[in-house]
Amino acid sequence: MRLAGRFGGAALSLLMVAVLGFFLFRVVPGDPVVSMTRGRPTTAAMQAELRAQFGLDRPLHEQFWSYFTSLLHGDLGTSFTFRRPVSEVIGERLGPTLLLVGTATLIAVLLGLWLGVRAAWRRDSVFDRVTTGVSLTLWAVPTFWLGMLLMMVTGDLFPSRGMRDTDTAPDFVSQALDVGHHLVLPSVTLVAVVCAEYALVMRSSLLEEMHAPYLTTARAKGLRDDLVRRRHAVPNAVLPAITLVFLRFGLVVAGAITTETVFSWPGLGLLFYDALTGPDYFLLQGLLVVTAGAVVVMNLLADLLHGVLDPRVKVV
Amino acid sequence: MLELKNLSVHYGPKRVVSEVDLTLAPGQTLGLAGESGSGKSTVAMSVLRLLPKAARVQGEILLDGDDVRTMSWGRLRAVRWASASIVFQGAMHSLNPVRRVGDQIAEPMRLHGTRGGVTELLEQVELPREKARAYPHELSGGQRQRVMIAMALACGPRLVIADEPTTALDVVVQAQVLAVLKRLVAEQDLGLLMISHDLSVLAETCDDLAVMHRGEVVERGRTREVIANPRHPHTAALTAAFPVIGDPAHRWAEPAAAPEPLLRVRDLVVDYGRTRAVDGVDLTIGRGEIVALVGQSGSGKTTLARTIMGLRKPSSGRVIFDGAEVARTGKALKAFRRQVQLVLQDPSSALNPRHTVFDAVAEGLRVHGLADDQEALVTAAVERAELRPASLYLEALPHELSGGQQQRVVIAGALVLQPRLLVADEPVASLDASVRGEIVALLLRLRRELGLASLIITHDLGLAWQIADRVAVMHQGKIVEQGSVEQVLLTPAHDYTRALLRAVPQV
């Protein structure tokens, strides 16, 4: 029953996202057709033709209905700038973003949780002070600035633009190595920011558990200090951090905008940036639906996983 | 087996245990009694070197002849649980909430290489084997405590330390848990060091008794003798604080003439979903009368109290206060609530830690828009609650007060609205023995001077004997028996009342 409730809630959120995605771009000022044809000589007849082509001349509710039914079929309309279906454009950018965000998240989770646990367990040690200080700093600095700083510091060591070089040999190994080489700077930038947050959350969460009576029980049983931490303290303290990781992952898909723009990484973030400069309404609308949908789905996953990890939460 | 020689523990400059000497032979049962802050738990924790780093321990702690203080970490870990284990107060948070209890019981066995099975251990404490797969939150308080006992016995220790093992359990469950513990200690010829603030619990379980006060052992001897002829005034105060049912000296309430009714509850039913929490209850409280509502946890007594106070809507039935039906909404309900005030069990969590005494007491006045002359009203209420002079206390924060003083602040917060009925949910359960008597006396004095009626919700039959005019016994949502204190507690008519009375530990 509760499980059905969670899915129902997620479905409702997705529906709201779809509705919002449509109306948000209808209330912003500016005529899409005018901005589409900016800089080019156009007649009123040509504009009318374009309006008809994109369905902008029909009443709002008709537009909404056709948008909504197409959405259910996976059709997000056609991009003005790319002159191709939005779903196709987004689809080919999804891979690079998932590669970047996935790599960064994986590293950030492992590193951040480890740093947080160690810092909390030895509270007020040099390690704790350094970790906390560095984390706060990284969390506070603007991402684009950090990215550009990294670029300057590393010089020519790592490529700073795009995802692959044109002159790389076509075999799989060379291609993979090339992409990996390109991945270093953007993923380091993203790790630095996200990892700091994970470390801080993990640290404070473990600090709250440090005086729990069940840890005294574990010590009294004769467990070594690191077993007390691994078997008893961390499994309890990690629960809020796991939720955060999943929520973040959903947000990071969209939130990699600055990183991708700085390093010209051909993912959704860069696409977002391009669509905004257009502005390309149908593309923006599609991106909004996809990224907001990702957050909703990740939120649902976090809920489900929490139910698996914490027996006190009855989800299934 | 265990020998403490000249044991002292300091936290910074503060001495919490001073020069304690205790010995425990195999098969001996020793009770360590004392109020909160007397240092009794510190002594227990020092045996397995479990005190926080800030603690400075002096003296000798000999466990089977070895000094725990100077053991290497490896040796200490080997000794922990295998030579001596601890039954913590498991009702709360001493079990890991995200691991199955079976794993938690098996953990020290794997660690110390002990053979045996979780199933047999669970059988010893009379739990079905399926409970091994349960998580702590899926068990009742009594079951969790049995798990703690099974866990303590897992590695076959010769010494078991039990730290408040039955606090927070109700009388019936407490009696069951104590019976299990006593049987196992006798069967396996274990040494038992049991720590409690409750002398009657120690009297049930231990042959010998040591009483601690401000970090010192002030008296020790055979339990019977110490309780029968206390030599130290503190021991005397502790024994006197636990009322003996049937003893006229412990009956503090003056006999009152039959009063006219103030609150009448008629055929009240409260449902939580499909569960019937209160099932057709009739109850009357007279003007200035003190009625004790007794029953186990889960009997529905708290739900009944909440419904009487208008905090919950009844499914059917009526609540009549001062001749008129209690309103369920709006201004009339608010006016009614002013006349009925609540006193909760644990004053340290009932008070906002950031509010001064003045703020805490004045809050009710503000809620009810009685802003005029706040200071005089608050001062009067605080003095009524016997915090004199009030000026000493008004600016204090809760953590600067003792448990008894905090409970007086809670009572003052109720009194400031000049209520006619006080609903008190376990008003003395979390207080030390010596303070308990003072709060009971205060409630009786308020009745005498202000004509204040009270409904005391408790599982403590001794408290009912001490304070109440009438007793109502609640079981599974129904009031199974009610009448005068003497009638119900001395000549109980219902089986359940008799069962409750049997479970009360005898001093």
Short mmCIF file of C-alpha atoms in Angstrom, two decimals, chain A residues 213-214 216-217 219-224 227 231-232 235-236 239 309-312 314, chain B residues 50 77 80-81 88 93-99 104 107-108 111-112 135 137-138 151:
data_model
loop_
_atom_site.label_atom_id
_atom_site.label_comp_id
_atom_site.label_asym_id
_atom_site.label_seq_id
_atom_site.Cartn_x
_atom_site.Cartn_y
_atom_site.Cartn_z
CA PRO A 213 24.16 3.65 23.64
CA TYR A 214 24.35 0.78 21.16
CA THR A 216 28.74 1.28 24.14
CA THR A 217 27.09 -2.14 23.89
CA ARG A 219 32.45 -1.87 22.76
CA ALA A 220 31.46 -3.84 25.84
CA LYS A 221 31.18 -6.93 23.66
CA GLY A 222 34.90 -6.58 22.94
CA LEU A 223 34.73 -5.28 19.37
CA ARG A 224 37.74 -3.48 17.98
CA LEU A 227 34.58 -2.85 13.88
CA ARG A 231 29.44 -2.60 11.74
CA HIS A 232 27.45 -0.39 14.06
CA PRO A 235 25.29 1.62 8.89
CA ASN A 236 23.15 3.94 10.99
CA LEU A 239 21.20 6.61 5.92
CA LEU A 309 18.57 -0.13 4.21
CA ASP A 310 16.53 0.96 7.21
CA PRO A 311 14.23 -1.75 8.58
CA ARG A 312 12.29 0.86 10.55
CA LYS A 314 8.29 0.13 5.88
CA LEU B 50 33.90 1.75 29.22
CA ARG B 77 38.89 -6.88 24.44
CA ARG B 80 35.03 -7.89 27.73
CA TRP B 81 31.85 -9.97 27.46
CA PHE B 88 22.10 -2.45 29.51
CA HIS B 93 18.70 2.47 22.45
CA SER B 94 21.20 -0.12 23.54
CA LEU B 95 20.49 -2.34 20.56
CA ASN B 96 21.56 -1.35 17.06
CA PRO B 97 18.31 -0.35 15.30
CA VAL B 98 19.31 -1.52 11.80
CA ARG B 99 20.57 -5.02 12.61
CA GLN B 104 23.59 -8.90 17.53
CA GLU B 107 28.24 -11.18 17.23
CA PRO B 108 30.19 -11.60 20.52
CA LEU B 111 34.23 -12.66 18.14
CA HIS B 112 35.24 -14.68 21.19
CA TYR B 135 14.69 -5.86 14.38
CA HIS B 137 11.76 -1.82 16.88
CA GLU B 138 9.59 -4.85 16.13
CA MET B 151 23.13 -11.36 24.57
#
